[in-house]
Tab-separated table of C-alpha atoms in Angstrom:
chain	number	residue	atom	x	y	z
A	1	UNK	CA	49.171	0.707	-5.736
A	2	UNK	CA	49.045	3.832	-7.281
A	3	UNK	CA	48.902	4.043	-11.421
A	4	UNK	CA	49.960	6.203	-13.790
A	5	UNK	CA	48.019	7.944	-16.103
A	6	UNK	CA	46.925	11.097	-14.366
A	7	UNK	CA	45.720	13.939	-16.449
A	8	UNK	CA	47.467	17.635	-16.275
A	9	UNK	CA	46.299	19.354	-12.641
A	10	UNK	CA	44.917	16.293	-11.687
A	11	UNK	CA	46.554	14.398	-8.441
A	12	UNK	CA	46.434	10.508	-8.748
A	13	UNK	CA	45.138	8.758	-5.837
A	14	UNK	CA	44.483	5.266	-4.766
A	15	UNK	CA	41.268	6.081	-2.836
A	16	UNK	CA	39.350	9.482	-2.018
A	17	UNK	CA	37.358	9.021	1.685
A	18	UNK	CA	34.951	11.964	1.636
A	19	UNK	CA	33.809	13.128	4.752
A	20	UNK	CA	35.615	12.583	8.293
A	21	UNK	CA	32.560	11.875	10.512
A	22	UNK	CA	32.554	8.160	12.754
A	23	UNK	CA	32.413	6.053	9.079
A	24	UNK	CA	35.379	7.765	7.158
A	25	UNK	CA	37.751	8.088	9.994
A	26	UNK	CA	37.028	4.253	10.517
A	27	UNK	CA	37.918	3.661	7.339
A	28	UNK	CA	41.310	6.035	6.966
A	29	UNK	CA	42.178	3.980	10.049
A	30	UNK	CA	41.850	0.531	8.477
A	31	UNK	CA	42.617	1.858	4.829
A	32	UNK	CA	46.103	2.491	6.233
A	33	UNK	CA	46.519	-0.952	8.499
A	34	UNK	CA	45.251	-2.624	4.999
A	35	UNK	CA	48.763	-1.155	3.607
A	36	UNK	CA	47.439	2.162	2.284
A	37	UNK	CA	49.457	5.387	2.852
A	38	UNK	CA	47.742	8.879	3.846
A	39	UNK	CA	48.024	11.350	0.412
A	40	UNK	CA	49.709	8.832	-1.998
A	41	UNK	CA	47.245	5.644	-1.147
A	42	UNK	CA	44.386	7.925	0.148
A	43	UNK	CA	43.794	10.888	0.904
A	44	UNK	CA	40.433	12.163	3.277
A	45	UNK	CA	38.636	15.371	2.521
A	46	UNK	CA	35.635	17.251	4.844
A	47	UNK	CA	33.568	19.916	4.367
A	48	UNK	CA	33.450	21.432	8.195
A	49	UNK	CA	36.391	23.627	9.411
A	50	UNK	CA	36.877	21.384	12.405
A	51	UNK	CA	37.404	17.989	13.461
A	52	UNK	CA	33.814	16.143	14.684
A	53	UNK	CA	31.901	15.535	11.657
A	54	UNK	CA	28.081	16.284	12.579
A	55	UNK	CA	28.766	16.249	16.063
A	56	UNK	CA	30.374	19.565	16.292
A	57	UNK	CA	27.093	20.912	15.169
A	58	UNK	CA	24.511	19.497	17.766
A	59	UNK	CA	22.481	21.624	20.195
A	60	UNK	CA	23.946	22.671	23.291
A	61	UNK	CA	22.015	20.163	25.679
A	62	UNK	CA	22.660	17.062	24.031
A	63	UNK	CA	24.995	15.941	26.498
A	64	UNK	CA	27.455	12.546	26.870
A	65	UNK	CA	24.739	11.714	29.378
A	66	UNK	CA	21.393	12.264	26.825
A	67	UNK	CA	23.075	11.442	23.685
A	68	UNK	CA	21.691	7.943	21.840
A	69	UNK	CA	24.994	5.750	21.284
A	70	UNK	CA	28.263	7.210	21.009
A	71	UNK	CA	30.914	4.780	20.685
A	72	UNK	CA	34.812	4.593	19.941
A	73	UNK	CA	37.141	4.742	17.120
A	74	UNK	CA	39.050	1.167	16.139
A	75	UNK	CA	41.724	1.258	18.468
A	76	UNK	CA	41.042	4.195	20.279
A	77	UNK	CA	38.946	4.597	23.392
A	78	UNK	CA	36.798	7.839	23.983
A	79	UNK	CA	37.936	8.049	27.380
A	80	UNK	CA	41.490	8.106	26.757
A	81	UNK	CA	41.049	11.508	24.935
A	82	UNK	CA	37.762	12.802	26.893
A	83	UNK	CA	37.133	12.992	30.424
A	84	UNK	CA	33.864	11.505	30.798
A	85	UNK	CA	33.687	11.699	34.421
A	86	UNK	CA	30.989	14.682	34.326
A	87	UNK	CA	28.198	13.609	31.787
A	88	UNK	CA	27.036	16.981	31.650
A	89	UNK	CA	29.738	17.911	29.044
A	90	UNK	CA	28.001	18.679	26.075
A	91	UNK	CA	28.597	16.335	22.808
A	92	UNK	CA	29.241	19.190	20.181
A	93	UNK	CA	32.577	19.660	22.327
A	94	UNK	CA	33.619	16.507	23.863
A	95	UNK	CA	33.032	14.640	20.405
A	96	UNK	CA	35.269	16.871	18.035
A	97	UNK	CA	38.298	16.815	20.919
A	98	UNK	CA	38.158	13.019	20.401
A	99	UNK	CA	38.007	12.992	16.212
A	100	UNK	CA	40.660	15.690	16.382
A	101	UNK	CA	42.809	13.859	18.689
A	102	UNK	CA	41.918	10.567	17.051
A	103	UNK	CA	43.310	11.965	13.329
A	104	UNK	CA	46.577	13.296	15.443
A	105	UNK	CA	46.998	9.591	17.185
A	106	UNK	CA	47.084	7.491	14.189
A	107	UNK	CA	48.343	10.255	11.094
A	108	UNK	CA	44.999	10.783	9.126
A	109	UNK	CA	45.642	14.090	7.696
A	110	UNK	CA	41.841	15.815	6.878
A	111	UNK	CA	41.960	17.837	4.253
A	112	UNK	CA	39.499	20.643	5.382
A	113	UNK	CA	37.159	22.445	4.977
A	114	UNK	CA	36.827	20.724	1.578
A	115	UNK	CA	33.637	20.321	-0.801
A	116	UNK	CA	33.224	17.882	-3.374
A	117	UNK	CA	31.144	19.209	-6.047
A	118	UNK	CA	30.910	16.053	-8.427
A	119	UNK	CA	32.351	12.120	-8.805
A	120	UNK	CA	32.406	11.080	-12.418
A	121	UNK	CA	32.706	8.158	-13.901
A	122	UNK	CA	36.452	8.190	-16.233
A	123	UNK	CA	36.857	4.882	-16.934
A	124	UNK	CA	39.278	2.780	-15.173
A	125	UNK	CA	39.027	6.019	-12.662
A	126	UNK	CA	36.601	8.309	-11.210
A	127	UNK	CA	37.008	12.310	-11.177
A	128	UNK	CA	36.277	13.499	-8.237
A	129	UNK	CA	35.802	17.189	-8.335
A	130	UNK	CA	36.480	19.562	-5.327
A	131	UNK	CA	36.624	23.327	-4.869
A	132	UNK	CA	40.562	22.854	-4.141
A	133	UNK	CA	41.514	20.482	-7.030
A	134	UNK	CA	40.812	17.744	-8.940
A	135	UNK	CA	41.536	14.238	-8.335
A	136	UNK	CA	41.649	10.661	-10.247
A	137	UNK	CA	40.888	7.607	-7.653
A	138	UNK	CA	40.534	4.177	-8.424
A	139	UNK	CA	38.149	3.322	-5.709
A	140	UNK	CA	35.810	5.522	-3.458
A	141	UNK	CA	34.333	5.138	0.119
A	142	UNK	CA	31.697	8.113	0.730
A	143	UNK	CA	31.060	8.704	4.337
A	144	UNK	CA	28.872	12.217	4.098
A	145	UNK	CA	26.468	10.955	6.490
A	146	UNK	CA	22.869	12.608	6.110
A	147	UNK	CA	23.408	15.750	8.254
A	148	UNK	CA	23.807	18.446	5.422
A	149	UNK	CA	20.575	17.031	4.408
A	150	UNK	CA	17.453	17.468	6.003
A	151	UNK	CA	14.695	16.391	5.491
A	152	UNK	CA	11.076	18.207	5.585
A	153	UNK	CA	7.661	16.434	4.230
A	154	UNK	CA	5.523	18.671	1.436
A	155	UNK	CA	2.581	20.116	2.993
A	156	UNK	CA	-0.520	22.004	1.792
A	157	UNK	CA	-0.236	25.143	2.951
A	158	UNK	CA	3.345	25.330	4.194
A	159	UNK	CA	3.784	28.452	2.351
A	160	UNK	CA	1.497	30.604	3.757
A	161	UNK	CA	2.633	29.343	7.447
A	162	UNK	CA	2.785	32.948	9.163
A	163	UNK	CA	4.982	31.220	12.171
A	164	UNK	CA	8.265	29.674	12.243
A	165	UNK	CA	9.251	26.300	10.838
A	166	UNK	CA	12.561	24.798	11.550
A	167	UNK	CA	13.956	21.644	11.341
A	168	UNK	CA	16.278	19.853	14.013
A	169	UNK	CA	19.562	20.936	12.507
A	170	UNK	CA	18.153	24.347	13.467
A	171	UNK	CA	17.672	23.507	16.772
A	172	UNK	CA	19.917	25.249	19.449
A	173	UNK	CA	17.651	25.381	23.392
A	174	UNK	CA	14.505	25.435	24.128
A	175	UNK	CA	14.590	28.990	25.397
A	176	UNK	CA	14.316	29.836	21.850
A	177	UNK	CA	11.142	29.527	22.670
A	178	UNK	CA	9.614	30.566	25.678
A	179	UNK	CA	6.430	32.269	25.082
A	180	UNK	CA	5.366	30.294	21.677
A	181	UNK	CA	2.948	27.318	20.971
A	182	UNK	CA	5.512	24.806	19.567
A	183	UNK	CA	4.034	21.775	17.561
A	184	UNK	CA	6.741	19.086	16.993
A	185	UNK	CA	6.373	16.335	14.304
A	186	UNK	CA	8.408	13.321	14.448
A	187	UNK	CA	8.649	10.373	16.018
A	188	UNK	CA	12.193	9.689	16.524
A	189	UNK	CA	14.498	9.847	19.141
A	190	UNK	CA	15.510	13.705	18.710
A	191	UNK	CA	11.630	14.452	18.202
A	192	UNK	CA	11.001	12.912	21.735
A	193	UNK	CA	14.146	14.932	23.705
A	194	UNK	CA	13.401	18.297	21.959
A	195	UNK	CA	9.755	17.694	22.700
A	196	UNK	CA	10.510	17.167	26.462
A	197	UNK	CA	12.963	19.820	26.569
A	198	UNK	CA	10.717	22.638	25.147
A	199	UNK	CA	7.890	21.426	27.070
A	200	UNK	CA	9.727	22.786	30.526
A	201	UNK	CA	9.649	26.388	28.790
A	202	UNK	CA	6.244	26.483	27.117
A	203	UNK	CA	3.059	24.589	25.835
A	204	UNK	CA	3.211	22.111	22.776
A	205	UNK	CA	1.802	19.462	20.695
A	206	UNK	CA	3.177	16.383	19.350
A	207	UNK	CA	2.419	14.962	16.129
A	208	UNK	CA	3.550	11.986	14.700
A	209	UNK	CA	2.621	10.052	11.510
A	210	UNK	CA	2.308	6.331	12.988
A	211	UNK	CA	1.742	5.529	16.569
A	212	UNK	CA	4.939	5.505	18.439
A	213	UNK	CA	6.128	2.009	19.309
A	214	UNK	CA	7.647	2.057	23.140
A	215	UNK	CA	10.200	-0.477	23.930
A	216	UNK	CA	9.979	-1.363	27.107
A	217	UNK	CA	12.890	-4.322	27.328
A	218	UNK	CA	16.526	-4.316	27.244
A	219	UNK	CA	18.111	-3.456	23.500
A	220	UNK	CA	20.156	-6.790	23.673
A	221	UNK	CA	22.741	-7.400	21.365
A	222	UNK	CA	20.501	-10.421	19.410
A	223	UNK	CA	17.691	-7.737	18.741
A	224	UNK	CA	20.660	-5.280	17.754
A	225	UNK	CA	21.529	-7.758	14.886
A	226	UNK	CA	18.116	-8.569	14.000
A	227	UNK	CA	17.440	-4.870	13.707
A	228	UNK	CA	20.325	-4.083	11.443
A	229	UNK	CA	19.532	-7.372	9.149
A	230	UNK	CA	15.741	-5.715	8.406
A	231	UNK	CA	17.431	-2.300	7.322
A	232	UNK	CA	20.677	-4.156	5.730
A	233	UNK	CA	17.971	-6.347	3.607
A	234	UNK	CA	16.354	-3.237	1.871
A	235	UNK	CA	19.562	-1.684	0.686
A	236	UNK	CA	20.336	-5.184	-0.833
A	237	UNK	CA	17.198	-5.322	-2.871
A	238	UNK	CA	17.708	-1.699	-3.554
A	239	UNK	CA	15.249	-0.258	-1.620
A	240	UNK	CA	15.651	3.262	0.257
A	241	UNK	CA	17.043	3.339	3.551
A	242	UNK	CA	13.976	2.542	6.391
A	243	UNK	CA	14.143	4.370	9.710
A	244	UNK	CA	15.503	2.604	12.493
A	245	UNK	CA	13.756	3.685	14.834
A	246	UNK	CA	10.984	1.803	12.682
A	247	UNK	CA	12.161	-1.582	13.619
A	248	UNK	CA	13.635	-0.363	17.266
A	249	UNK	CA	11.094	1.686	18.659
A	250	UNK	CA	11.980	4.623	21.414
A	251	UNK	CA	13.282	3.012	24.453
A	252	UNK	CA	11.573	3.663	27.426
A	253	UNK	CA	14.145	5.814	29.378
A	254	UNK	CA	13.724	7.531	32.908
A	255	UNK	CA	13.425	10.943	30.683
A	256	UNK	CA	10.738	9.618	28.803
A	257	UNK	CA	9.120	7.938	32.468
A	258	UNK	CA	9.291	11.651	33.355
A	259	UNK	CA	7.562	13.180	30.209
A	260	UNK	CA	4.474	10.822	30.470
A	261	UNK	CA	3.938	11.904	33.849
A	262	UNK	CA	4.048	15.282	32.747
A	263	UNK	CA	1.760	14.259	29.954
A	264	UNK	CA	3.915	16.070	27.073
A	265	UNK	CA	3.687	12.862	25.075
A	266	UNK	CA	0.002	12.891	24.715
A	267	UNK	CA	0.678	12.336	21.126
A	268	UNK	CA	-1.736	12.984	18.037
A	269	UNK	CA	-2.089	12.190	14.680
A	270	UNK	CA	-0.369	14.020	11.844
A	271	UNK	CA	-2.718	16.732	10.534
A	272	UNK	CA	-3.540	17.176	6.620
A	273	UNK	CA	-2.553	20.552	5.630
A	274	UNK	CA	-0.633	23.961	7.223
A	275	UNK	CA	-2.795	27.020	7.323
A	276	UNK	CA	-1.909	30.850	7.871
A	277	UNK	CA	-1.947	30.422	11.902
A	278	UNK	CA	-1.219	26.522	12.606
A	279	UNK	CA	-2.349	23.309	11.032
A	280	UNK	CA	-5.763	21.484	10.076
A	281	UNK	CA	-6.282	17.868	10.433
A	282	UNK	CA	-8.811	16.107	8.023
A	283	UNK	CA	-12.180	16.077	10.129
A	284	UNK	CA	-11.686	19.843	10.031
A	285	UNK	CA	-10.086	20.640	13.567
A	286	UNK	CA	-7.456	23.152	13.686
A	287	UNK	CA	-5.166	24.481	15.838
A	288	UNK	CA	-3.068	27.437	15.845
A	289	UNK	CA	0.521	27.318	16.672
A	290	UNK	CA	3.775	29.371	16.537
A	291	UNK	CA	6.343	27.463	15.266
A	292	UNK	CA	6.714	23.929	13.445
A	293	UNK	CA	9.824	21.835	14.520
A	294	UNK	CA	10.241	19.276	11.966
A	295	UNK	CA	12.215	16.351	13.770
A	296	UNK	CA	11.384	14.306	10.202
A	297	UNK	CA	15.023	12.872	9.889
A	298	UNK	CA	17.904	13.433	7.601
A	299	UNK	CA	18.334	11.838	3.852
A	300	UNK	CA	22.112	10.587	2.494
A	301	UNK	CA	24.259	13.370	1.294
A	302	UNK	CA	24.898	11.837	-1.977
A	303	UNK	CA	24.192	14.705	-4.842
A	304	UNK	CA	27.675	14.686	-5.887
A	305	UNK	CA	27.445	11.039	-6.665
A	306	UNK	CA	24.636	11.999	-9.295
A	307	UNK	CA	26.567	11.755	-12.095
A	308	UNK	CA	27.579	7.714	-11.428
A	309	UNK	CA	23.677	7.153	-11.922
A	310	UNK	CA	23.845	5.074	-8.969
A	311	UNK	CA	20.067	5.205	-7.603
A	312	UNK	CA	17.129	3.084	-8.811
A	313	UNK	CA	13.809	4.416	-10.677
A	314	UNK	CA	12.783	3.986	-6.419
A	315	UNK	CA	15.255	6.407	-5.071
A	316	UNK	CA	17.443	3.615	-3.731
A	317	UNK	CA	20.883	1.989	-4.330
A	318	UNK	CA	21.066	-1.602	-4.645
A	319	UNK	CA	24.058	-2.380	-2.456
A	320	UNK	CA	26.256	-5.617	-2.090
A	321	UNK	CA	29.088	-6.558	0.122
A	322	UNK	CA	29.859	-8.311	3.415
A	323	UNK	CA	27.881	-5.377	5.265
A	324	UNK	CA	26.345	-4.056	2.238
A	325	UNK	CA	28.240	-0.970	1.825
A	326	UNK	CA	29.457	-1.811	-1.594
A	327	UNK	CA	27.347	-0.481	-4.126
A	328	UNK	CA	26.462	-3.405	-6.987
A	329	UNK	CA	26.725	-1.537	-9.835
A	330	UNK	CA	29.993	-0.255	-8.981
A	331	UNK	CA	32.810	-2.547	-6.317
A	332	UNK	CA	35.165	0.478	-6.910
A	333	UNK	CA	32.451	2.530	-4.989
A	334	UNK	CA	31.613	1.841	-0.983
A	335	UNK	CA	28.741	3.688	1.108
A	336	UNK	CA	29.750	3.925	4.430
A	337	UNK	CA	27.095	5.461	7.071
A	338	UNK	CA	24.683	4.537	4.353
A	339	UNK	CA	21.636	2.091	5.365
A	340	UNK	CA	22.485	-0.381	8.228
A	341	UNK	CA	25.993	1.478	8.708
A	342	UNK	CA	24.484	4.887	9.755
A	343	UNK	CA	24.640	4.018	13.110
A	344	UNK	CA	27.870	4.915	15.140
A	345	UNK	CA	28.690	1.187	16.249
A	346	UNK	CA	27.465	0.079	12.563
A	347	UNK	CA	29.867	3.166	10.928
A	348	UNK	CA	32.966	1.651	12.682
A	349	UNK	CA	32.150	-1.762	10.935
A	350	UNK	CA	31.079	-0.846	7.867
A	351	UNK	CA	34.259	1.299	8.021
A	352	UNK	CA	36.689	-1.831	8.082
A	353	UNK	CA	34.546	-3.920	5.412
A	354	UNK	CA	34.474	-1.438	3.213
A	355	UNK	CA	38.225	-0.972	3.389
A	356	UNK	CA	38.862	-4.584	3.055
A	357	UNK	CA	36.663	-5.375	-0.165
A	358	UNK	CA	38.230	-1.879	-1.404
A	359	UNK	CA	42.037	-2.848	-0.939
A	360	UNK	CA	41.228	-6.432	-1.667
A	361	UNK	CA	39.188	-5.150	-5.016
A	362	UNK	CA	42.130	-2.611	-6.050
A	363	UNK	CA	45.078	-5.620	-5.496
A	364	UNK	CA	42.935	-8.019	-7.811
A	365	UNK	CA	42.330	-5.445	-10.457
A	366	UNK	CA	46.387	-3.989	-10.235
A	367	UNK	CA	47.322	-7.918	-11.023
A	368	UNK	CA	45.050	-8.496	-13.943
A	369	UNK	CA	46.662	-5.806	-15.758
């Protein structure tokens, strides 16, 4: 389906996938059952040196055993590539053998390591800028995920912090560190395993900003779609992304049995300001601590879209679409990993709509002309 009318330097393409995590490899693996070739119909570019999108960059102990839902590829178990018969294998390893043996299995060639700087709108095309060429695509699925972005709440104070503050994407053991007061905020998932996993090395406080919800019963697959209807429902009124974990809550594993026992979730409320030695919360009390560990969640990797002017006066992207990856401004542009697809089991999904209304969009538009 390629067209003519490529500039000088500039490679025609029928779609640019940008970013090889769980959502874009899902979609190079239906773009090309949907009749798309690899480099002519579409060609996939990531920024990592490696196979294993964000994976390959988890902590150490975050193991197929502790990790929060890994799934498979379309047409590819994890198994077949992995050996999962010792949980103990940690993710940042076992996960990248499967993407890399994944893009072997079924011919996605990554192009990698790969940055795009920019997306323009050029018309019937968009310019999509990296720093190894320049290419002119008639549709785009963006699949950056929200690791290179995290996220960290403004403080008072947070300045003149004398300790250390990191975030999770900084996180590597817990030996890190032995000795120190570590106060984590968050109320996620990764808040609640880091939090138990320092906690066996030194003393710390938890802080979160609402009372954590614990869910106590089986995630069954009708609350699964319930859940991912409240999230999908905000991106289609344009709303920012929510938190799952929002509309979840933290399931109630024999870790987290474990950790109340130990009473290391003896949570408290989030404080009002940072000060030179710790933080203060608003009825004056203060505590001093040695490092922050912000487990505050990641934001959408989506400054190179800038330019398309695709956000609301809000901060969020009215999308449209079977699984709302397609954003309504634009049907030549799909958000994959975005909203209710940022999930591994929603990515693989998302991954096939969004390839579908793409290829169905491009065939429409090619027979109008």
């Amino acid at each position: 389906m390629t067209s003519e009318g490529n500039t000088e330097n500039t490679t025609p393409v029928d779609v640019v996938v940008i970013g090889a995590g769980q959502a874009g490899l899902s979609a190079a693996y239906y773009l090309r059952r949907f009749g798309l070739e690899p480099e002519t119909g579409f060609v996939v570019f990531d920024r990592s040196f490696g196979p294993g999108g964000a994976w390959q960059h988890r902590w150490p102990s975050l193991t197929l055993n502790t990790v929060n839902g890994l799934h498979d590829l379309p047409g590819s178990a994890f198994s077949d590539a992995v050996d999962t018969g010792s949980g103990e294998v940690p993710a940042s390893s076992a996960v990248p053998a499967y993407y890399g043996a994944y893009e072997k299995e079924f011919d996605l060639p990554v192009h990698r390591p790969v940055q795009v700087t920019v997306v323009c709108n050029r018309g019937e095309r968009l310019r999509v800028e990296t720093d190894t060429g320049v290419y002119s695509a008639r549709g785009l699925i963006n699949a950056t995920g929200t690791w290179e972005h995290p996220f960290v709440p403004w403080y008072p104070g947070a300045a003149r912090f004398r300790g250390q503050q990191l975030h999770t994407k900084d996180y590597r053991d817990a030996e890190q560190f032995r000795g120190r007061h570590v106060l984590v905020v968050g109320g996620g998932i990764s808040a609640v395993q880091l939090l138990d996993e320092i906690s066996f090395v030194t003393t710390t406080t938890w802080v979160t900003r609402r009372e954590p919800v614990w869910r106590d019963e089986e995630f069954t697959p009708e609350f699964g779609r319930t859940v991912i209807a409240a999230v999908e429902d905000r991106v289609r009124h344009g709303l920012p992304p929510g938190s799952v974990v929002s509309v979840t809550g933290l399931p109630v594993t024999p870790m987290i049995r474990a950790a109340r026992e130990r009473e290391v979730l003896d949570r408290l409320p989030m404080f009002a300001e940072i000060t030179e030695t710790g933080v203060r919360w608003p009825d004056g009390t203060t505590l001093d601590v040695d490092v922050i560990l912000w487990c505050t969640g990641f934001r959408s990797s989506l400054d190179h879209l800038a330019p398309l002017g695709l956000r609301n006066p809000g901060g969020g992207i009215t999308m449209t679409g079977r699984l709302a990856t397609q954003v309504a401004a634009d049907p030549r542009i799909h958000l994959v990993g975005y909203g209710p697809s940022a999930s591994t089991i929603g990515a693989n999904r998302a991954g096939r709509a969004a390839a579908r209304e793409l290829v169905d969009h491009l065939t429409t538009g090619a027979a109008a002309l």
